Coordinates of C-alpha atoms and ligand atoms in Angstrom, one line a residue:
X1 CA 98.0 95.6 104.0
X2 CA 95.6 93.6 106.6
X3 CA 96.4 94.2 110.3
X4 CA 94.6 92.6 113.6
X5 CA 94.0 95.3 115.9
X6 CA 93.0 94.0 119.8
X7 CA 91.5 96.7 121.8
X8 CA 88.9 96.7 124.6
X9 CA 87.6 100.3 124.4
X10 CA 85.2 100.4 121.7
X11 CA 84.9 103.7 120.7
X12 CA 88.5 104.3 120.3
X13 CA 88.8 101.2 118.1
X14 CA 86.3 102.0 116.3
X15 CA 87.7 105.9 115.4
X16 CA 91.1 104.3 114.8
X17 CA 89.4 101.7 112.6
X18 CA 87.7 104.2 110.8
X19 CA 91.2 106.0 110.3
X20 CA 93.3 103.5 109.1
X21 CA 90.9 101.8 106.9
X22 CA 90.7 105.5 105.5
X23 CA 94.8 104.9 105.0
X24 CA 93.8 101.7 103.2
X25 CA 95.1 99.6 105.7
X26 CA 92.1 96.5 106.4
X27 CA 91.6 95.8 109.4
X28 CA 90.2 93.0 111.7
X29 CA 89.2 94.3 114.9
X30 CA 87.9 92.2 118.0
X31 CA 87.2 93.7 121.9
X32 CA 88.8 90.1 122.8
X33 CA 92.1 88.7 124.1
X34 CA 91.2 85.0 123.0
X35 CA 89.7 85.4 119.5
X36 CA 92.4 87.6 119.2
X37 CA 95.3 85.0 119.8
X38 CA 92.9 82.6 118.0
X39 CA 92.8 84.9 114.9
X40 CA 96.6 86.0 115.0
X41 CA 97.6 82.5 115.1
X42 CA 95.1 81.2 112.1
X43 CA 95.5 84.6 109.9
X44 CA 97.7 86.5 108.1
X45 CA 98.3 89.5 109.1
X46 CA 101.2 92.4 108.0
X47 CA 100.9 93.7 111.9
X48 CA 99.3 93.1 114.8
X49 CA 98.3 96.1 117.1
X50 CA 97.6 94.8 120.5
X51 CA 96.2 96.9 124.0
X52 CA 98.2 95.7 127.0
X53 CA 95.0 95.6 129.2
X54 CA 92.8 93.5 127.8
X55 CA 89.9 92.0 130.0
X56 CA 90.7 88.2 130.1
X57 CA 93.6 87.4 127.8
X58 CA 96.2 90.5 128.0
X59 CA 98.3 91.4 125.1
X60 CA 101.4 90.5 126.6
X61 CA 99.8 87.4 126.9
X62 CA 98.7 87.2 122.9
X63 CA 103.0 88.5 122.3
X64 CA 104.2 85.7 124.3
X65 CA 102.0 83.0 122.7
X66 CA 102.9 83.7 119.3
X67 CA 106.3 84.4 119.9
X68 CA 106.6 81.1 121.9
X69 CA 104.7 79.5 118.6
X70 CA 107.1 81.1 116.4
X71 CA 104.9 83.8 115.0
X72 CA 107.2 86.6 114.2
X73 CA 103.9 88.8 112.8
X74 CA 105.6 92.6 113.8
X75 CA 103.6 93.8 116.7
X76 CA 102.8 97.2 118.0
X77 CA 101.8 96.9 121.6
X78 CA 99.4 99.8 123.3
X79 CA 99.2 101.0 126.8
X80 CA 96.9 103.4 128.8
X81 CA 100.4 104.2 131.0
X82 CA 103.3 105.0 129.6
X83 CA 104.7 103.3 132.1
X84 CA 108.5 102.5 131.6
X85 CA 107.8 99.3 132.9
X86 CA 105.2 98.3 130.4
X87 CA 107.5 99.5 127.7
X88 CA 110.3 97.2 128.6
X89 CA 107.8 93.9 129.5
X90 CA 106.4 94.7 125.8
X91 CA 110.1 94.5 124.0
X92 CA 111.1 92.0 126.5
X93 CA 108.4 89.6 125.1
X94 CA 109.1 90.5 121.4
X95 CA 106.9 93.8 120.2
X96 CA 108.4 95.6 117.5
X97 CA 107.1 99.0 118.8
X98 CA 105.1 100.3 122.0
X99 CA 102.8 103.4 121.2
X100 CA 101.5 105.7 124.7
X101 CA 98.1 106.8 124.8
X102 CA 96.3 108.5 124.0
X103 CA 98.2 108.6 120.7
X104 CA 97.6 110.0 117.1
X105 CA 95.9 107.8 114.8
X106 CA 98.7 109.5 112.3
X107 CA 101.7 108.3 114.4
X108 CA 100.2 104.7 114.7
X109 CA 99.5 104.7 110.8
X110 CA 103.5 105.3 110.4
X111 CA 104.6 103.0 113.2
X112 CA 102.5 100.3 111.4
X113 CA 103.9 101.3 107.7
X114 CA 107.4 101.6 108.9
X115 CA 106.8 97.9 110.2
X116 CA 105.6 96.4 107.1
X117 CA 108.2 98.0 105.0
X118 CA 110.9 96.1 106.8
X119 CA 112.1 93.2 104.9
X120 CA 110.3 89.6 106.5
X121 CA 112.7 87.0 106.9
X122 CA 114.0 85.1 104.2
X123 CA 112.7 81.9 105.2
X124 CA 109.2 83.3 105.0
X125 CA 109.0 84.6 101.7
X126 CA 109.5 80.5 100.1
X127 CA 107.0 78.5 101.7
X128 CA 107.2 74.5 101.0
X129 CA 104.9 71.7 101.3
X130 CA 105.6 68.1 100.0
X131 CA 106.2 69.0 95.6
X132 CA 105.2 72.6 96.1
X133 CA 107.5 75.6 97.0
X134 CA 105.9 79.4 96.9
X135 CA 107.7 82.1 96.6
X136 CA 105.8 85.3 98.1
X137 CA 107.9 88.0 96.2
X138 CA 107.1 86.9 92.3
X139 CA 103.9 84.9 93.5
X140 CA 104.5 82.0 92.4
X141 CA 104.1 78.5 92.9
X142 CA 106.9 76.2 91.0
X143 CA 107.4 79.1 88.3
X144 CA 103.6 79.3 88.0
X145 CA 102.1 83.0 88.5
X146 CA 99.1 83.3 90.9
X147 CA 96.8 86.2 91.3
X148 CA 96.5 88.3 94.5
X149 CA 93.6 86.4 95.8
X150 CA 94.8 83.0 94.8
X151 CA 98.4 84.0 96.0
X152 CA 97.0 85.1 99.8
X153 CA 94.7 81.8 99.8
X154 CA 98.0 79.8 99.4
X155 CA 100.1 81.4 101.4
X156 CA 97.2 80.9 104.3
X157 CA 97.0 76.9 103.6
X158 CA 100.8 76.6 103.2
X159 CA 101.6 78.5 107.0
X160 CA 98.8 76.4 108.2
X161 CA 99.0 73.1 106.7
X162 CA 97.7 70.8 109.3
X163 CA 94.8 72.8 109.4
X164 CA 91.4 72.2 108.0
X165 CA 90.3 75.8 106.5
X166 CA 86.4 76.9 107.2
X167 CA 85.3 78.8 104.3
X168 CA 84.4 81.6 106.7
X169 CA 88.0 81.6 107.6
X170 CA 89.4 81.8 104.6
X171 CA 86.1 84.5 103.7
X172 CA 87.7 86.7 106.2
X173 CA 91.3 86.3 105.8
X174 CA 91.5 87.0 102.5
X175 CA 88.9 89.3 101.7
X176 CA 88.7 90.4 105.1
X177 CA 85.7 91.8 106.8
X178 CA 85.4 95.2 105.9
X179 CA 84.1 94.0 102.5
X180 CA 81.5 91.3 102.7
X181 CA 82.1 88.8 99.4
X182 CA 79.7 86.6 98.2
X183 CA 80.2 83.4 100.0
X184 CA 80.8 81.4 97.1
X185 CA 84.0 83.4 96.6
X186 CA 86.3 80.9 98.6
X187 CA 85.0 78.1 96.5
X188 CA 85.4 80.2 93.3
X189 CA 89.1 80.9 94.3
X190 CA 89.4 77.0 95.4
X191 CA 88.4 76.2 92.2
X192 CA 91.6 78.5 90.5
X193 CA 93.4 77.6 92.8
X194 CA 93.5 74.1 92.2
X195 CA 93.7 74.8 88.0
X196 CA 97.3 76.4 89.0
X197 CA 98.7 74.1 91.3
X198 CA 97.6 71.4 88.2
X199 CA 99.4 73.2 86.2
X200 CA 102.6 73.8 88.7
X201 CA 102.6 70.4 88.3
X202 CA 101.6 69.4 91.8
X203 CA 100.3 66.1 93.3
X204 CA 99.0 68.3 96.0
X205 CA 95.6 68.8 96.2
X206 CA 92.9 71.2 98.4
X207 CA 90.8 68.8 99.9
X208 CA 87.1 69.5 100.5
X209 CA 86.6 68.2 104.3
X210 CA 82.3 67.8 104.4
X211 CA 81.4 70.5 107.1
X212 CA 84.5 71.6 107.6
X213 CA 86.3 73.4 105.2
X214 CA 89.6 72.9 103.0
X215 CA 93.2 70.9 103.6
X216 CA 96.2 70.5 101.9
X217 CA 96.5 66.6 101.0
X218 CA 99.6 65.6 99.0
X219 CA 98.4 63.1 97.0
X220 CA 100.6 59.9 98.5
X221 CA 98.8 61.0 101.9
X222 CA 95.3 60.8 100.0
X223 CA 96.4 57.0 98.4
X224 CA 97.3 55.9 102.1
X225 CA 94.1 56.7 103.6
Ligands
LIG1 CA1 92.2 98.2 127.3

């Protein structure tokens, strides 16, 4: 379970970072409003745990982005007041839950599992793009099993698939942060990746973009350019 947490005050995220990793939940943390957008709306996350009042970018502002994109990530929204007000604005612009503080770490822990336990929508769980169609409950991609690693790598090119992947990206999506991988692990996991979707059959490929990072290319898109 991965979750984007968005706070401001450093040492409570960092004693609630501490605490939920403990409850081995990963978690990518930033102080800000824009890299936190930036990251919600290139990651993927089980839950997003956002303050309100955030310097620049607010988290009502980060809800209403996503949810205007088409995100439907659950969200747990924080606030310093448990103002009414703030409540309603949070649900109004699509959290899943609002959380007082101060609150216990414990309470947030359950909101968040409660969250992720709740069936995602169908259309999520089949993901399609040109000849290839994943299916996130068995893992597979056109009957072909994939591991956990190659399975979230994926899943991560197919929600983004007009986007070129950096390797640091995809370093920190999928093996997240908290545990630093060797940097040739993305190309590693490329490499298996590509051996499956071969085998699925698929004219799509994951094209190396010099500098950049990796893309999906179907393969009549790669002929016409
Ligand atoms: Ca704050």
């Amino acid at each position: 379970m991965r979750i984007l947490y968005v706070e401001d005050e450093i040492r409570l995220a960092e004693a609630v970072t501490y605490l939920l990793k403990k409850a081995d939940i990963a978690v990518d943390h930033t102080t800000s409003g824009s890299e936190g957008l930036d990251w919600a709306l290139h990651g993927t996350y089980d839950c997003l745990v956002l303050d309100i009042m955030l310097p620049e970018v607010s988290g009502l502002e980060i809800l209403r982005a996503l949810r205007e994109q088409g995100n439907t990530t659950p969200v747990i929204m924080l606030s310093a007041l448990s103002q009414v007000d703030d409540k309603v604005k949070a649900l109004e612009a699509g959290a899943d839950d609002y959380l007082a503080k101060p609150f216990k770490t414990a309470e947030l822990i359950a909101r968040i599992k409660a969250l992720c336990r709740r069936p995602p929508l169908q259309a999520e769980r089949l993901l399609t793009f040109a000849d290839l169609c994943y299916d996130a409950d068995n893992r597979t991609v056109n009957g072909v099993t994939l591991t956990a690693k190659e399975a979230e790598l994926l899943e991560h090119f197919l929600r983004h698939p007009d986007q070129t992947q950096s390797k640091a990206h995809l370093l920190a999506y999928v093996w997240g942060s908290e545990t630093p991988a060797p940097d040739n692990y993305v190309e590693v996991y490329i490499s298996y990746l590509r051996k499956k979707l071969r085998a699925a059959g698929s004219a799509v490929q994951i094209r190396a973009v010099r500098g950049l990072g990796y893309k999906l290319i179907w393969e009549q898109d790669a002929a016409a350019d």
